[in-house]
Short mmCIF file of C-alpha atoms in Angstrom, two decimals:
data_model
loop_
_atom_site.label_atom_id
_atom_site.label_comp_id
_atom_site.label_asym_id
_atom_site.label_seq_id
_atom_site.Cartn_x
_atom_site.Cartn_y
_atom_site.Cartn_z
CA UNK S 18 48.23 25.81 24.21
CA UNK S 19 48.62 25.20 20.40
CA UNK S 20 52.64 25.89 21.18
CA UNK S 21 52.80 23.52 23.80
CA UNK S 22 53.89 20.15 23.92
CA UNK S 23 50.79 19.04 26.03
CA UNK S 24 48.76 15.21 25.96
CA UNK S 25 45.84 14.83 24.70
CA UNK S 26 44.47 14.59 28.41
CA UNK S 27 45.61 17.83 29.32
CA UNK S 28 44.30 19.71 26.46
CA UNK S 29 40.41 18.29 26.81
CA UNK S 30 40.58 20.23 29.40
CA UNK S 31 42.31 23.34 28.97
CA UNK S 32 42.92 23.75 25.40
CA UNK S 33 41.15 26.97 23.82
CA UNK S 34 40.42 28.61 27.21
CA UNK S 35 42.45 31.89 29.42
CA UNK S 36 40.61 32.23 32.54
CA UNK S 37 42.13 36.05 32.29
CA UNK S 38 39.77 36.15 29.31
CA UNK S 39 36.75 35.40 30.61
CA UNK S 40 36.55 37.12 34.24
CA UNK S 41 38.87 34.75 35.62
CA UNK S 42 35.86 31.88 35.70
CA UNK S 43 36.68 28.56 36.29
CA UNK S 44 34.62 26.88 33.86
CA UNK S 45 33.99 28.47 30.56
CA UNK S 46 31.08 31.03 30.79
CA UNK S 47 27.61 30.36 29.12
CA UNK S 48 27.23 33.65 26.59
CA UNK S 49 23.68 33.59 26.42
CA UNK S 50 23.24 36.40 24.35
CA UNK S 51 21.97 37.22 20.60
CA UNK S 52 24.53 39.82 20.07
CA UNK S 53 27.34 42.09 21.24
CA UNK S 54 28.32 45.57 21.52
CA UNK S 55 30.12 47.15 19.11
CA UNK S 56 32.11 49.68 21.22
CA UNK S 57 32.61 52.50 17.85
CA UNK S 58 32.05 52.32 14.34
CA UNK S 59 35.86 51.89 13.61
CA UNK S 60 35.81 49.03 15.58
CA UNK S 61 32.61 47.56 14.39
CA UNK S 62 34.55 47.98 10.57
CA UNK S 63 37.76 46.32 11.78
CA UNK S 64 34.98 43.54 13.49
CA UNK S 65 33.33 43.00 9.90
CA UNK S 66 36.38 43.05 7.94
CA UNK S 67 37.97 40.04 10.09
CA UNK S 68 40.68 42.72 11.03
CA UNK S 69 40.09 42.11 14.99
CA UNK S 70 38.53 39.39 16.84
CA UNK S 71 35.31 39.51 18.33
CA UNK S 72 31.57 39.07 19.27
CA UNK S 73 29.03 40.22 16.62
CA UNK S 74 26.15 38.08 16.32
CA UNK S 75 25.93 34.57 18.20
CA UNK S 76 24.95 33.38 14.71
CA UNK S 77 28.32 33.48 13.03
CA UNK S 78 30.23 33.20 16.67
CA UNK S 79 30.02 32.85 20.30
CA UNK S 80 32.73 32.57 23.06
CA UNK S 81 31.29 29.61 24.70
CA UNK S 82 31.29 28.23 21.05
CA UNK S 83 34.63 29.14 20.08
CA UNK S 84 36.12 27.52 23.04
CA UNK S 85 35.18 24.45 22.22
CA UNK S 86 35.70 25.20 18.20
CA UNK S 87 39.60 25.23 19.63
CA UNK S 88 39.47 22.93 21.77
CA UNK S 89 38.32 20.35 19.21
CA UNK S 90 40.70 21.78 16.98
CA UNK S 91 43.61 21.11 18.98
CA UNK S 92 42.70 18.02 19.97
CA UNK S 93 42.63 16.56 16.34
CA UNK S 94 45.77 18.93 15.30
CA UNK S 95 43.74 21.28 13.04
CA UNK S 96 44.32 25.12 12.15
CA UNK S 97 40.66 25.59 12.47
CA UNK S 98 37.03 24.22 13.44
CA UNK S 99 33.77 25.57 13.47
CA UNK S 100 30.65 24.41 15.71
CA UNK S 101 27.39 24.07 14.20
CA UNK S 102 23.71 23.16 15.68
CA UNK S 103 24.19 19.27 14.81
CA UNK S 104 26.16 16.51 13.11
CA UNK S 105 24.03 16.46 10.15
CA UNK S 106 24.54 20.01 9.86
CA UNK S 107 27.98 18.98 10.00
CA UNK S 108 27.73 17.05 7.44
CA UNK S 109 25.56 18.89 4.89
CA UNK S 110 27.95 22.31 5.32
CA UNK S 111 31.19 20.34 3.83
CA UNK S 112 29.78 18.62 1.28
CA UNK S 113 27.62 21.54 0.06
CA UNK S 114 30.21 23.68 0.22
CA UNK S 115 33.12 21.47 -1.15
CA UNK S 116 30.36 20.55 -4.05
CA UNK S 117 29.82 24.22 -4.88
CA UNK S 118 28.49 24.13 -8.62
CA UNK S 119 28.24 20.67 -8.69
CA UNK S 120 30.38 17.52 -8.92
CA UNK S 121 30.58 14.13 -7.56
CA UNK S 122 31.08 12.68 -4.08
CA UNK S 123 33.20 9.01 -3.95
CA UNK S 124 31.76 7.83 -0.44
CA UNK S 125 31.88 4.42 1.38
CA UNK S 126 28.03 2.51 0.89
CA UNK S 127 28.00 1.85 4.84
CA UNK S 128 27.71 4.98 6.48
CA UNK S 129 24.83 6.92 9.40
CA UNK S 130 21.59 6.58 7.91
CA UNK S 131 20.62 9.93 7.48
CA UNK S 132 24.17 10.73 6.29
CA UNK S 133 23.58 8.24 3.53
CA UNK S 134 20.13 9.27 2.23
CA UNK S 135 21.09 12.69 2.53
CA UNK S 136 23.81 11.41 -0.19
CA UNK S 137 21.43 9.50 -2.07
CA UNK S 138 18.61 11.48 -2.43
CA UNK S 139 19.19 15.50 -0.89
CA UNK S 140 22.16 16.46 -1.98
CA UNK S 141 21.20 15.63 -5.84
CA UNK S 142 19.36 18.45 -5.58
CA UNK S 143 21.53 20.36 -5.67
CA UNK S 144 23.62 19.06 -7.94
CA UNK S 145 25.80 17.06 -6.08
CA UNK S 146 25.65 13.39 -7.16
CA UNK S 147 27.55 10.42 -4.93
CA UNK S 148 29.17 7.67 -6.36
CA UNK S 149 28.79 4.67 -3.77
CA UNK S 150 32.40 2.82 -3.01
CA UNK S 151 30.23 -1.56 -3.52
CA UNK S 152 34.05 -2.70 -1.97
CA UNK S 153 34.26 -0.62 0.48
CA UNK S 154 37.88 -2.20 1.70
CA UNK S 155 39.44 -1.89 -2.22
CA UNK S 156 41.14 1.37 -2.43
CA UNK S 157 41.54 0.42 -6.12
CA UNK S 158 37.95 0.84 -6.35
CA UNK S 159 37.77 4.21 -4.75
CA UNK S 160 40.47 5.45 -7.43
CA UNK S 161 38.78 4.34 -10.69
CA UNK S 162 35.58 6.41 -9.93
CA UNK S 163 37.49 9.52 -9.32
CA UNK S 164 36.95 11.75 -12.31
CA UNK S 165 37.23 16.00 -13.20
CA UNK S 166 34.03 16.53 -10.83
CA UNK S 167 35.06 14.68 -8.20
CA UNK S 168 35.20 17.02 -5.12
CA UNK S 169 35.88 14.21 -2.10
CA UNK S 170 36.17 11.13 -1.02
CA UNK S 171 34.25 10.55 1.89
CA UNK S 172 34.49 7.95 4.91
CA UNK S 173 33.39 7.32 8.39
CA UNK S 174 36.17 5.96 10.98
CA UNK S 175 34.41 3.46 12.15
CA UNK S 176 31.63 2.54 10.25
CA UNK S 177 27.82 3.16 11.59
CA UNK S 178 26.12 0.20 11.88
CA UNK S 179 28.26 -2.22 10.45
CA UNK S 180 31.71 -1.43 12.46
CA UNK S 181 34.08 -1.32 9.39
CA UNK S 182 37.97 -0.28 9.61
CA UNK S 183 39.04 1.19 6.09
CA UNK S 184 42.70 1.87 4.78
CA UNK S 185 42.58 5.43 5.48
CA UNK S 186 46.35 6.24 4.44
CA UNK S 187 46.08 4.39 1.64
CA UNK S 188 42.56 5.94 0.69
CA UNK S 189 43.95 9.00 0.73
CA UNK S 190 46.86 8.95 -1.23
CA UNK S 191 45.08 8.04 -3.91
CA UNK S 192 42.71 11.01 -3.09
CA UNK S 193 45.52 13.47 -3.07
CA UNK S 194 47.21 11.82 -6.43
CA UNK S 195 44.02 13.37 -7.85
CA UNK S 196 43.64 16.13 -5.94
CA UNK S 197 40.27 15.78 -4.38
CA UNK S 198 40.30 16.04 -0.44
CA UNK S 199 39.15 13.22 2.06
CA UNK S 200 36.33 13.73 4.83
CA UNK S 201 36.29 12.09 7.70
CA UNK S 202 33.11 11.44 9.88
CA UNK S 203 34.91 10.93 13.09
CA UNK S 204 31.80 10.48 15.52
CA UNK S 205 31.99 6.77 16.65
CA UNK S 206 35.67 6.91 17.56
CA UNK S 207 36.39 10.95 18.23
CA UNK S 208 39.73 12.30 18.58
CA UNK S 209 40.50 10.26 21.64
CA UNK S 210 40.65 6.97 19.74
CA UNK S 211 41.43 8.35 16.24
CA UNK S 212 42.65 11.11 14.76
CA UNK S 213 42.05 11.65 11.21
CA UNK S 214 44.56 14.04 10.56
CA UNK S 215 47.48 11.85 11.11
CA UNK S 216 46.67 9.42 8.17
CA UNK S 217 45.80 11.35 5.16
CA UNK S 218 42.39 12.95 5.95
CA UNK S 219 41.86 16.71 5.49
CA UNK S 220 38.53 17.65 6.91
CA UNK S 221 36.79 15.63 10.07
CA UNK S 222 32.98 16.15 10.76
CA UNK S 223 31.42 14.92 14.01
CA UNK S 224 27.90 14.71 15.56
CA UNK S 225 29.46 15.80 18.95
CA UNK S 226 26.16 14.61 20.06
CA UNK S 227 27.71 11.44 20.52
CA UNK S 228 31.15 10.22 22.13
CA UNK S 229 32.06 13.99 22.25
CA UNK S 230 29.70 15.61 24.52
CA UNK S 231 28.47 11.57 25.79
CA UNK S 232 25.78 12.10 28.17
CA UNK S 233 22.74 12.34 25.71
CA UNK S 234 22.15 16.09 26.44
CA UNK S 235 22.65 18.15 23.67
CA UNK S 236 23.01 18.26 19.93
CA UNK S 237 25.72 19.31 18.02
CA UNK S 238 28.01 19.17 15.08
CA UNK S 239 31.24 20.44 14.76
CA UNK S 240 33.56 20.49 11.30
CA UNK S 241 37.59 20.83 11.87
CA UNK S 242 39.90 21.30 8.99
CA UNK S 243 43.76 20.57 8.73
CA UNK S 244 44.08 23.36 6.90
CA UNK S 245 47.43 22.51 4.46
CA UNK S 246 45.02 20.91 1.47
CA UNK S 247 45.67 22.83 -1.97
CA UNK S 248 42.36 23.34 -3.58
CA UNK S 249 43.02 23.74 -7.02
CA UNK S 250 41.17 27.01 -9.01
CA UNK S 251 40.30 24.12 -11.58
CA UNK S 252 38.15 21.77 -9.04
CA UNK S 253 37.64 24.44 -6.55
CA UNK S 254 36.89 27.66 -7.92
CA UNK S 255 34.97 28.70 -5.04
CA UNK S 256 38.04 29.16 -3.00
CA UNK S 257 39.72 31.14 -5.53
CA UNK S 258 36.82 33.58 -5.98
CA UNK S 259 36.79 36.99 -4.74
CA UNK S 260 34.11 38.22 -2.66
CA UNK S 261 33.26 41.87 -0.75
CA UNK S 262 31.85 39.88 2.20
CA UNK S 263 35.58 38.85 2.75
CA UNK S 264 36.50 42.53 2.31
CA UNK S 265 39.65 43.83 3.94
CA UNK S 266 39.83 46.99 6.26
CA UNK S 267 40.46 49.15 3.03
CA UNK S 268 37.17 47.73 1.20
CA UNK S 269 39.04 44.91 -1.29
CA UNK S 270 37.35 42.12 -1.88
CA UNK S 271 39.34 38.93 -1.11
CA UNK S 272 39.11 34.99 -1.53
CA UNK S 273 38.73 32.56 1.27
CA UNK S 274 42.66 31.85 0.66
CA UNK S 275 43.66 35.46 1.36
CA UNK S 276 41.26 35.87 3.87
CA UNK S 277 42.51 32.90 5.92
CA UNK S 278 45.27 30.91 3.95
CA UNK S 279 45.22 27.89 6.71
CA UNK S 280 41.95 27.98 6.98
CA UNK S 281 39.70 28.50 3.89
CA UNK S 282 37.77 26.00 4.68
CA UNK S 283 36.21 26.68 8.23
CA UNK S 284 36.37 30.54 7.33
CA UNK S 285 33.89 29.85 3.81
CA UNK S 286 31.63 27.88 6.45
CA UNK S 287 31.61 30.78 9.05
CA UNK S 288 31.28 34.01 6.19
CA UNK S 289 28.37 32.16 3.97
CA UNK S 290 26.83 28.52 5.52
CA UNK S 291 26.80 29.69 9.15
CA UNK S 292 25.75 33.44 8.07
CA UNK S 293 22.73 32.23 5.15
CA UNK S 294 22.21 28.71 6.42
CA UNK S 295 22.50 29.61 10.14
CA UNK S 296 22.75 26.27 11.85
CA UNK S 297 24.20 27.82 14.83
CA UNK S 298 25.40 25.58 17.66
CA UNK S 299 24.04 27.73 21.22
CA UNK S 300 26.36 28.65 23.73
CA UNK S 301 24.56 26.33 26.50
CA UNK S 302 24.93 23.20 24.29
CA UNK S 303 28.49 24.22 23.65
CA UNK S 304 28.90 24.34 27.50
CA UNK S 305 27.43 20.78 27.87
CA UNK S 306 30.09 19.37 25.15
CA UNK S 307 32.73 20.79 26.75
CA UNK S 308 31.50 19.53 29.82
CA UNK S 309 31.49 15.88 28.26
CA UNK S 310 34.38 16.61 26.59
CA UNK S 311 36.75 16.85 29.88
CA UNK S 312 35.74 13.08 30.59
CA UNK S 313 36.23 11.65 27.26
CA UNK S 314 39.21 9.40 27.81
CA UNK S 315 37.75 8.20 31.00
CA UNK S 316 34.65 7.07 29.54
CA UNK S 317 35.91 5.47 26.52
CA UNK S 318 38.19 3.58 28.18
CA UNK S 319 35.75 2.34 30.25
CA UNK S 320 33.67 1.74 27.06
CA UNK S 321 36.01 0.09 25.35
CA UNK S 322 37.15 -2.48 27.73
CA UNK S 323 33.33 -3.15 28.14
CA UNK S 324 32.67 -3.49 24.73
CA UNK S 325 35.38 -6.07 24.74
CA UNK S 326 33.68 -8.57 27.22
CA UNK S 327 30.13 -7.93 25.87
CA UNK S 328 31.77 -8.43 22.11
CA UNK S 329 33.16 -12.01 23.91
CA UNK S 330 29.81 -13.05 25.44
CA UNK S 331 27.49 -12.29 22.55
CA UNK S 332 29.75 -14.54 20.40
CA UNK S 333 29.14 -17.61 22.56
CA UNK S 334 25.74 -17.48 22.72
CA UNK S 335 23.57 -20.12 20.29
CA UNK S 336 21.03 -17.12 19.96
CA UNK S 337 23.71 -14.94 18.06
CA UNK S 338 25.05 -15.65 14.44
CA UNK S 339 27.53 -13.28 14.18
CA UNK S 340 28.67 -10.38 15.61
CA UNK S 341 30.28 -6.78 13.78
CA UNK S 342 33.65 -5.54 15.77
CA UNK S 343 37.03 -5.70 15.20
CA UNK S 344 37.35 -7.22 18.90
CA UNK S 345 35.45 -10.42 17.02
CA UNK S 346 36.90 -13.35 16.79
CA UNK S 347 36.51 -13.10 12.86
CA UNK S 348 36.44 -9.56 12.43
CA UNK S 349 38.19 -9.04 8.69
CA UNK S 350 39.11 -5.68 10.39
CA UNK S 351 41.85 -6.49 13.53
CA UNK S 352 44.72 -5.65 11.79
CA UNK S 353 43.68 -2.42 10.40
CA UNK S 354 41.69 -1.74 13.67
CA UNK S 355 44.95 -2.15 15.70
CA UNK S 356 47.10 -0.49 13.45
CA UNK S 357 44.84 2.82 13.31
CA UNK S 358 43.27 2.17 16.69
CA UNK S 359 45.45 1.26 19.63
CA UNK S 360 43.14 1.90 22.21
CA UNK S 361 40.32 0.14 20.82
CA UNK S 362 37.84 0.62 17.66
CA UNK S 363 35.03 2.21 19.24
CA UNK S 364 32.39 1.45 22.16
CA UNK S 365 29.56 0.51 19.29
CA UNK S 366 28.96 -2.80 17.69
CA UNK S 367 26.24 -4.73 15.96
CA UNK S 368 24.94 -8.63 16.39
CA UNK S 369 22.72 -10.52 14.46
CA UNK S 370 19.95 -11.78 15.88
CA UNK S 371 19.27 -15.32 15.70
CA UNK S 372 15.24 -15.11 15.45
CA UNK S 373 12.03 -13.88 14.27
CA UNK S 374 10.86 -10.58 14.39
CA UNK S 375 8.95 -11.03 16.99
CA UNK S 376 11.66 -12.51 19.19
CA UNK S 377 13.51 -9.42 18.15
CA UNK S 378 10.56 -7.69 19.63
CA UNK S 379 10.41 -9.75 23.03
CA UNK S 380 14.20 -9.09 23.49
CA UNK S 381 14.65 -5.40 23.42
CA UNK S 382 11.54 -5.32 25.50
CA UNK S 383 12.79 -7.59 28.53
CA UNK S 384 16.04 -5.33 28.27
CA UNK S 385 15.88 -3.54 32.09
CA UNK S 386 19.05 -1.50 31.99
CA UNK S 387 19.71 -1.33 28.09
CA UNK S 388 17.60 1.24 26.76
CA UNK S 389 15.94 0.79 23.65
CA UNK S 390 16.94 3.96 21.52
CA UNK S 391 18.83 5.35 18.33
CA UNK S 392 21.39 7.84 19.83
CA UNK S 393 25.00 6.35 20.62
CA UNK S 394 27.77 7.30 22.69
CA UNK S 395 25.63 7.90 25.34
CA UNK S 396 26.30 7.10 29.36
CA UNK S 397 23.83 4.79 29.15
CA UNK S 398 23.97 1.18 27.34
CA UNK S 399 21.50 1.85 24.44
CA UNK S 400 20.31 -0.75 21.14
CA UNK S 401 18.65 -0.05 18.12
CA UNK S 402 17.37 -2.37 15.68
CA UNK S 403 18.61 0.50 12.62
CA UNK S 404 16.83 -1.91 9.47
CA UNK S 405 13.79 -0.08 11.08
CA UNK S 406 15.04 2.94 12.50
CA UNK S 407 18.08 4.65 12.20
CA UNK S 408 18.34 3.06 8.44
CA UNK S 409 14.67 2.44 8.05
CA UNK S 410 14.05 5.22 5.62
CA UNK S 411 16.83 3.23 2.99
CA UNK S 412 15.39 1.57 0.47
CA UNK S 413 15.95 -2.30 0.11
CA UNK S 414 18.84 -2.00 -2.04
CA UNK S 415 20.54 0.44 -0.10
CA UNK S 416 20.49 -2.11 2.54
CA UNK S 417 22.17 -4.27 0.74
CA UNK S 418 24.42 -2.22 -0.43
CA UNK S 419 25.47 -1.40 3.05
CA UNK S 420 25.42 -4.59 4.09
CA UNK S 421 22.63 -4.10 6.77
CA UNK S 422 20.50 -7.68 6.98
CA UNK S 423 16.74 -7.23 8.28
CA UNK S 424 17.85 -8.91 11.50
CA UNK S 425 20.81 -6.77 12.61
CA UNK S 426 21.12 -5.07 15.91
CA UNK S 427 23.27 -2.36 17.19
CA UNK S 428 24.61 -1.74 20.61
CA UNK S 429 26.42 1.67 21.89
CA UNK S 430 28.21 0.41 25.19
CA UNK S 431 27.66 3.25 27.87
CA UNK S 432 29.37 3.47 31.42
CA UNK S 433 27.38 0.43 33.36
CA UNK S 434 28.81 -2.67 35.19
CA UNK S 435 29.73 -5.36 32.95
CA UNK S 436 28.69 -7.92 34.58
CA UNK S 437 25.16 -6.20 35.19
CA UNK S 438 24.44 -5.46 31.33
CA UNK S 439 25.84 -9.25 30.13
CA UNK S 440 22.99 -10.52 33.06
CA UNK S 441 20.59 -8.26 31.13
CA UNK S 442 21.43 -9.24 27.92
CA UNK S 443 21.06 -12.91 29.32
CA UNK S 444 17.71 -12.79 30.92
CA UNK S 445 16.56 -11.23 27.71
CA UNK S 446 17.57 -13.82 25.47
CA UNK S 447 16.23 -16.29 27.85
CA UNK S 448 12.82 -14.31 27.05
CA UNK S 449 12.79 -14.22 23.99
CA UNK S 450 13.64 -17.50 23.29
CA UNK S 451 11.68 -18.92 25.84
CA UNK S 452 9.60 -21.81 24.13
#
């Protein structure tokens, strides 16, 4: 379907998937198996050297999996993606392998909370060091701490808690001036709302835990590249470097560039990270996001135009002092949000709460149909209070950093009435605040 002019709608559905290839099923078969057969040892060569297509290990590739690897991949216009067993895995694969040997990371200070520690604290250890954008809307800001070991700039769409809209285009020219590549973490809004590719970015990581998949089932991850970035041998030697494992059918070793030119990227993830590492996304969970996946537009419509009306009510109560969304009334973020996003920035936002702790406390406990939990893009309405849970592990001064106050709270919209979750929200504010 790649060669087809087809809408977005039509290729959640069928993009990446031949009936004729899969016994003429429907819906795309679960391949719960560990491994494949071989067929000869000529063909087992031409399997190892990339030379054909085809099942090995489940490990390094599945056909539920790859469906949905091109499915994603044509949804957000990329040559390649690969699926992998969650978003953090996601998320540790590119920078690891982008920050081969070392270097620096330029990243936005509001991001996922594990996403940010991880940047913080993990990936040091490596010898990968971050350097934390304190403006996070001054693209000036992300250009003067670009240096020789800078290996990416790195952004989420929509920002997790806080709700933030960044200059993406603009971001990323000054990325490519340099040549250092931009990453996208594309969760919050997924392909349906925003897609990376289009202004400037050139890889996109997802938990497809979320939005994606959107029932609260499964976990995964999932990395897509665009596939025309030109890693230089000088910043990015690792592309550049020969290797046996990338062998062709005559035994020469080859870099990720000759082995797959438009794809380097997603091919170094598949050959080494998914191989050694071995996060491997299962065929069953695959099967669930594409599942999810078939009613994204649907849903986040829906989500969206709920968000709106809760985002409306939640700034007219006394109990609220302000409320994170670019649907708010004095969002800094509309225009950006309705240049980038036309159908809406996202079905998550965050309040702050207008009492003690213990109010806090009273209020997510009253809740009857919002559950009280830290996954978003669920079906379900869900909050979190992240100072103490999804960012809890931060220290202090990464919270303010971020821009995360002690009494923030976060809300993922999910596929209720309205009405039924503002009446909710109402009679637990009543609650709390009851004197």
């Amino acid at each position: 379907m790649a060669n087809k002019n087809y809408s977005f709608d039509t290729k959640r559905i069928h993009a990446g998937y031949s009936s004729e290839d899969h016994f003429h099923a429907v819906n795309t078969p679960i391949y719960q198996t560990a491994a494949f057969d071989l067929g000869d040892i000529d063909r087992a060569r031409r399997l190892w050297t990339g030379s054909e297509s085809g099942g090995i290990y489940t490990r390094v590739g599945n056909p539920t999996v790859s469906v949905l690897e091109q499915r994603i991949a044509e949804l957000d216009g990329g040559t390649a993606a690969i699926g992998v067993a969650s978003g953090m895995a996601a998320i540790t694969y590119a920078v690891l392998l982008l920050g081969e040997g070392g270097g620096n990371i330029i990243s936005a200070s509001s991001l996922y909370g594990a996403a940010q520690e991880s940047l913080t604290h993990f990936f040091p250890k490596f010898g990968i060091t971050t350097k934390f954008v304190k403006n996070r809307d001054d693209v000036s800001e992300y250009e003067s701490l670009i240096d020789e070991n800078t290996k990416a700039i790195y952004l989420e769409s929509i920002s997790n808690p806080n709700i933030e809209v960044y200059d993406f285009e603009a971001i990323a020219e000054v990325a490519h001036k340099h040549g250092v590549p931009v990453v996208v973490d594309n969760t919050v809004a997924t392909p349906y709302l925003f897609r990376p590719f289009e202004h400037g970015a050139d890889i996109i990581v997802y938990s497809a835990t979320k939005g994606i998949s959107g029932h609260g089932n499964t976990i995964a991850g999932l990395v897509v590249e665009k596939g025309d970035f030109v890693y230089s041998k000088e910043r990015f030697p690792q592309f550049h470097t020969k290797s046996y494992k990338m062998r062709d059918l005559q035994g020469n070793p080859r870099t990720p560039l000759e082995l797959a030119p438009n794809s380097p990227f997603v091919s170094s993830l598949r050959v080494f990270y998914l191989e050694f590492i071995g996060a491997t996304l299962g065929a069953f969970d695959a099967f669930l996001v594409l599942q999810g996946l078939s009613t994204l537009s649907e849903r986040l419509t829906k989500q969206v135009a709920t968000t709106k009306k809760l985002v409306a009510y939640l700034e007219n109560k006394k109990e609220v002092e302000w409320v994170r969304h670019p649907f708010a009334k004095d969002s800094n973020y509309k225009e950006l949000a309705d240049r980038y996003f036309p159908n809406g920035a996202g079905a998550v936002f965050s309040f702050g709460f207008g009492g003690t702790r213990e109010q806090i406390k009273t209020f997510i406990e009253s809740l009857e149909i919002v559950s009280y939990h830290v996954n978003i893009g669920d079906v379900r309405t869900l909050i979190a209070n992240p100072p103490e849970t999804t960012h809890g592990e931060l220290e202090p001064k990464l919270h303010e950093l971020a821009d995360i106050p002690g009494n923030l709270l976060r809300i993922s919209v999910g596929l209720e009435d309205a009405d039924d979750l503002i009446a909710d929200l109402d009679q637990a504010f009543e609650k709390a605040f009851r004197e």
